[in-house]
XYZ file of N, CA, C and O in Angstrom:
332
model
N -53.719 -142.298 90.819
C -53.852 -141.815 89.463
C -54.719 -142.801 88.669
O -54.726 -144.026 88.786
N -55.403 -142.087 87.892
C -56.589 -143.201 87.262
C -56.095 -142.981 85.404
O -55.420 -142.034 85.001
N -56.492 -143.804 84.763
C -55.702 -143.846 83.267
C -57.516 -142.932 82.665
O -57.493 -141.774 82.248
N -58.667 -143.629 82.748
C -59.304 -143.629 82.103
C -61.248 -143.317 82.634
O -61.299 -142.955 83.809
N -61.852 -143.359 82.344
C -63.328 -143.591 82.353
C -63.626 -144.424 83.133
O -64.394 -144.237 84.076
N -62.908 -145.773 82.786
C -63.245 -147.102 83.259
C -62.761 -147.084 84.321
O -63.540 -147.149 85.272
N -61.361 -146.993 84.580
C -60.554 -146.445 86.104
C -61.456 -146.130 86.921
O -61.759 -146.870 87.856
N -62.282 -144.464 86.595
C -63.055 -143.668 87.683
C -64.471 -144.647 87.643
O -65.260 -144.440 88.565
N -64.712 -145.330 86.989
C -65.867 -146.212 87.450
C -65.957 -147.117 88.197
O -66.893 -147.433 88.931
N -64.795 -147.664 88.012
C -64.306 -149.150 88.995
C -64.503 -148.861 90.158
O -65.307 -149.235 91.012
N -63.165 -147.695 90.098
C -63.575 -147.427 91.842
C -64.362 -146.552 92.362
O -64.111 -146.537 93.567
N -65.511 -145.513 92.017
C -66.579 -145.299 92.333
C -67.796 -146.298 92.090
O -68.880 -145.849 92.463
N -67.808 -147.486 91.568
C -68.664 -148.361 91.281
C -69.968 -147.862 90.432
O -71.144 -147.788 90.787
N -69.435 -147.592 89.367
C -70.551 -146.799 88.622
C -70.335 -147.608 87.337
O -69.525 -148.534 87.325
N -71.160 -147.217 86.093
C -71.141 -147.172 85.173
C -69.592 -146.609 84.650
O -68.740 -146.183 85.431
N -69.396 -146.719 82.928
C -68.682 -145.675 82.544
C -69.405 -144.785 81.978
O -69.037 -143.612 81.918
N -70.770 -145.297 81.379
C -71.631 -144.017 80.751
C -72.051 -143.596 82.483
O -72.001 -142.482 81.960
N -72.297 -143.450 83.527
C -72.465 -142.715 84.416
C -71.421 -141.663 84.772
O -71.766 -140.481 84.750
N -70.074 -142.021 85.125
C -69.467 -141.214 85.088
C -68.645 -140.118 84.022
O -67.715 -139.344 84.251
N -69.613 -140.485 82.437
C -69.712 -139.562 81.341
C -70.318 -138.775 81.576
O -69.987 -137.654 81.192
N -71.552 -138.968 82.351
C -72.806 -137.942 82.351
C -72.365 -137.389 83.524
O -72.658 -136.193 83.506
N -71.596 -137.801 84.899
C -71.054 -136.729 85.411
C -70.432 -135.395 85.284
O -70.724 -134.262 85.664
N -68.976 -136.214 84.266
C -68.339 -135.501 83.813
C -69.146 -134.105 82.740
O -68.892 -132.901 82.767
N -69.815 -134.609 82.164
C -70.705 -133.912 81.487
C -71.683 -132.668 82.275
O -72.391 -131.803 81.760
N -71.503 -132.861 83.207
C -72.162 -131.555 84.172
C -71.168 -130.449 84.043
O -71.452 -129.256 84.162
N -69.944 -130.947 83.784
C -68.709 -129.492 83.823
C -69.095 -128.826 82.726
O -68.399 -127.835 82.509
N -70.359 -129.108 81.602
C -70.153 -128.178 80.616
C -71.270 -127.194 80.829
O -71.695 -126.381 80.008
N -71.748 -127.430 82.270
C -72.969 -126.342 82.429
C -72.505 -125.020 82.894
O -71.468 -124.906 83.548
N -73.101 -124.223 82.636
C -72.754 -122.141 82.737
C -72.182 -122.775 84.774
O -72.542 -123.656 85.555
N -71.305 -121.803 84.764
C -70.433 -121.794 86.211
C -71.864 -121.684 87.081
O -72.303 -122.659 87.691
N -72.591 -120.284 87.064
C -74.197 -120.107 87.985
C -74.942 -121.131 87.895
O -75.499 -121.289 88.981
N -75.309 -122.086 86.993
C -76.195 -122.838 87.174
C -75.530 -124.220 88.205
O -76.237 -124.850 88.991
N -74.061 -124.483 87.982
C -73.342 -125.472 88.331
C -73.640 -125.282 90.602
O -73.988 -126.022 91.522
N -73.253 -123.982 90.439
C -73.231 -122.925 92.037
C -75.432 -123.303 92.153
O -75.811 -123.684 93.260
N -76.120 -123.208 91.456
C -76.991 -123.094 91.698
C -77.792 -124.636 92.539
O -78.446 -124.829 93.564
N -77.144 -125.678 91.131
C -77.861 -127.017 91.917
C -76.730 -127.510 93.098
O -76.950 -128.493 93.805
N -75.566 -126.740 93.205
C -74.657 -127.309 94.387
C -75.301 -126.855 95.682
O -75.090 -127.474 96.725
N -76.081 -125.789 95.637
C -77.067 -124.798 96.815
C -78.659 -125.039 96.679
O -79.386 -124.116 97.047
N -79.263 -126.250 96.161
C -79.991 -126.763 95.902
C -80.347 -127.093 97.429
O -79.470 -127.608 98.123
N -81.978 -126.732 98.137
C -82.167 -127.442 99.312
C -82.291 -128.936 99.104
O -82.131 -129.531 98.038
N -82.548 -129.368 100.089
C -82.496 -130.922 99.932
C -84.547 -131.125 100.159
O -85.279 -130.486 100.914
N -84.890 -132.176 99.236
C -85.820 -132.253 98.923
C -86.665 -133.769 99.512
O -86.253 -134.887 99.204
N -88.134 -133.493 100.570
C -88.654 -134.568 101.182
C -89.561 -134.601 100.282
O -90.342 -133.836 99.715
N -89.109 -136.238 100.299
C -90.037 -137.625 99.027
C -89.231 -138.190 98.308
O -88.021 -138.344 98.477
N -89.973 -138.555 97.377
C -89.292 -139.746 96.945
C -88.440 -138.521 95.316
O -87.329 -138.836 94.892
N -89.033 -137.557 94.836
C -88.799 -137.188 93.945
C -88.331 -135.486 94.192
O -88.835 -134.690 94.985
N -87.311 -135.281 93.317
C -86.160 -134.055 93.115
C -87.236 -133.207 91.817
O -87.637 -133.641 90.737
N -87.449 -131.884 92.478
C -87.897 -130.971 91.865
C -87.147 -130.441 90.456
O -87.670 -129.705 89.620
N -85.671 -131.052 90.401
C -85.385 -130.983 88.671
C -84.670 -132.219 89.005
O -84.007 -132.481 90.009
N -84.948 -132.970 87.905
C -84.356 -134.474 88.145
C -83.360 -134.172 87.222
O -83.341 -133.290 86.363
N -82.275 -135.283 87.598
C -81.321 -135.121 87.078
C -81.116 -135.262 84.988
O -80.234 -134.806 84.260
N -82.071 -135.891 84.735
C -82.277 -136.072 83.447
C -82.274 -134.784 82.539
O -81.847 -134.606 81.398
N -82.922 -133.914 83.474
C -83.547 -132.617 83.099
C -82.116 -131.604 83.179
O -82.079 -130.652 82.399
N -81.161 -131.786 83.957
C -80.099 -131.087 84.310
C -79.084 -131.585 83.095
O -78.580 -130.799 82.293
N -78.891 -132.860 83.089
C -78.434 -133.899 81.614
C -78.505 -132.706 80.440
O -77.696 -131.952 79.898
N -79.880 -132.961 80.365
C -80.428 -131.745 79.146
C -79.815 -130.186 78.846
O -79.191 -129.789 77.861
N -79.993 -129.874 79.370
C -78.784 -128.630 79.632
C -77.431 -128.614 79.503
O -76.819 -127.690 78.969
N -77.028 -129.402 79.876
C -75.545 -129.905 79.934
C -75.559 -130.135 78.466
O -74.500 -129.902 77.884
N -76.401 -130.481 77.881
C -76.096 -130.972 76.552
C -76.101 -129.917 75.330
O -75.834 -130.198 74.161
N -76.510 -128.463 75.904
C -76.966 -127.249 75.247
C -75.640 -126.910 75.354
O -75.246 -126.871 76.520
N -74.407 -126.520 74.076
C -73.391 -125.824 74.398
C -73.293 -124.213 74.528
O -72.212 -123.721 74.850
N -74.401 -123.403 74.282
C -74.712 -122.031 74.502
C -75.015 -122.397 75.917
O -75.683 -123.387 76.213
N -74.353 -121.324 77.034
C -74.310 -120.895 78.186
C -75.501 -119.890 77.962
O -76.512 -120.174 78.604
N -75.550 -119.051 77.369
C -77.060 -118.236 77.318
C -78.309 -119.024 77.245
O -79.255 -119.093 78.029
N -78.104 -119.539 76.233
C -79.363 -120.775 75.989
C -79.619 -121.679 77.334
O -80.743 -121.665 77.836
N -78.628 -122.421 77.882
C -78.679 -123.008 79.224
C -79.575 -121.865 80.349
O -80.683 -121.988 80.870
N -78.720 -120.936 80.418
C -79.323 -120.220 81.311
C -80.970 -119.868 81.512
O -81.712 -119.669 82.473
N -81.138 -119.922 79.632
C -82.674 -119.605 79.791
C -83.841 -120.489 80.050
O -84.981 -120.114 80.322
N -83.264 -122.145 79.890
C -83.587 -123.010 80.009
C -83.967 -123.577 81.460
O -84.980 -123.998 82.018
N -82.562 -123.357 81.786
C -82.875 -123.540 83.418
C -83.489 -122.711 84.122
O -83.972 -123.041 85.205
N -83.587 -121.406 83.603
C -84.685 -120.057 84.805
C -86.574 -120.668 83.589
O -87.699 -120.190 83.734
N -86.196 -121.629 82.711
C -87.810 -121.873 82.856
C -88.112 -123.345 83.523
O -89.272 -123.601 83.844
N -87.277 -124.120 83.690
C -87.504 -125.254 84.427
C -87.319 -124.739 85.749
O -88.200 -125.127 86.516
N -86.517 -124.040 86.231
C -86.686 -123.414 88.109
C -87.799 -123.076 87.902
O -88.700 -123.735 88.422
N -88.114 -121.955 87.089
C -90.010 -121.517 86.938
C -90.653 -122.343 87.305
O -91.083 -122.283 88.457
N -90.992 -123.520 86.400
C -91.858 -124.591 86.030
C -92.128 -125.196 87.505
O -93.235 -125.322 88.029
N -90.971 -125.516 88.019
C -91.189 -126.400 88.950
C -91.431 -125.811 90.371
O -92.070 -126.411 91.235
N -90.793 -124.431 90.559
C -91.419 -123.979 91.605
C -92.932 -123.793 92.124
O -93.534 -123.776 93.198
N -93.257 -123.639 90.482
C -94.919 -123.793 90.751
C -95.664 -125.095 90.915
O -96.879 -125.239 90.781
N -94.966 -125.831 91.157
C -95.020 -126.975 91.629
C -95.848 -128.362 90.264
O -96.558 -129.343 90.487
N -95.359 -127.841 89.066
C -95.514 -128.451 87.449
C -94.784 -129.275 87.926
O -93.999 -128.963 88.821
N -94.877 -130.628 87.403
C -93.774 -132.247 87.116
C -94.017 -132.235 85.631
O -94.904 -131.714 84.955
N -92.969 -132.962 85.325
C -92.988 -133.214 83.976
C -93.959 -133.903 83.260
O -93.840 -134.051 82.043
């Protein structure tokens, strides 16, 4: 049993603002959450939506708004756009 933030950081060896911004992924629409969990896995050094970009969303509390956000960054980047 963990009390706190700091708890789940210790022993994952993270930050506590890291495992905020984890936690902070639970506020994304359920489909998008299913979407980057089915995410292929990506050769190089760099992730076709970086996590910063996923952050961002998470931070949108409209689930509609998210949604539209993320079908233009999947857009964006399938066409092979970087930020």
């Amino acid at each position: 049993e963990v009390a706190d933030f700091a708890d789940i950081a210790e022993l994952g060896q993270v930050t506590r603002a890291r495992v905020s911004q984890i936690v902070n992924l639970l506020n994304l629409a359920p489909d998008i959450q299913e979407a980057i969990l089915f995410m292929p896995p990506v050769a190089g050094d760099r992730e076709a939506i970086s996590e910063r970009d996923i952050r961002a969303i998470a931070g949108e509390p409209d689930w509609k708004r998210q949604r539209e956000v993320w079908s233009q960054l999947t857009r964006l980047r399938a066409g092979g756009e970087t930020r």
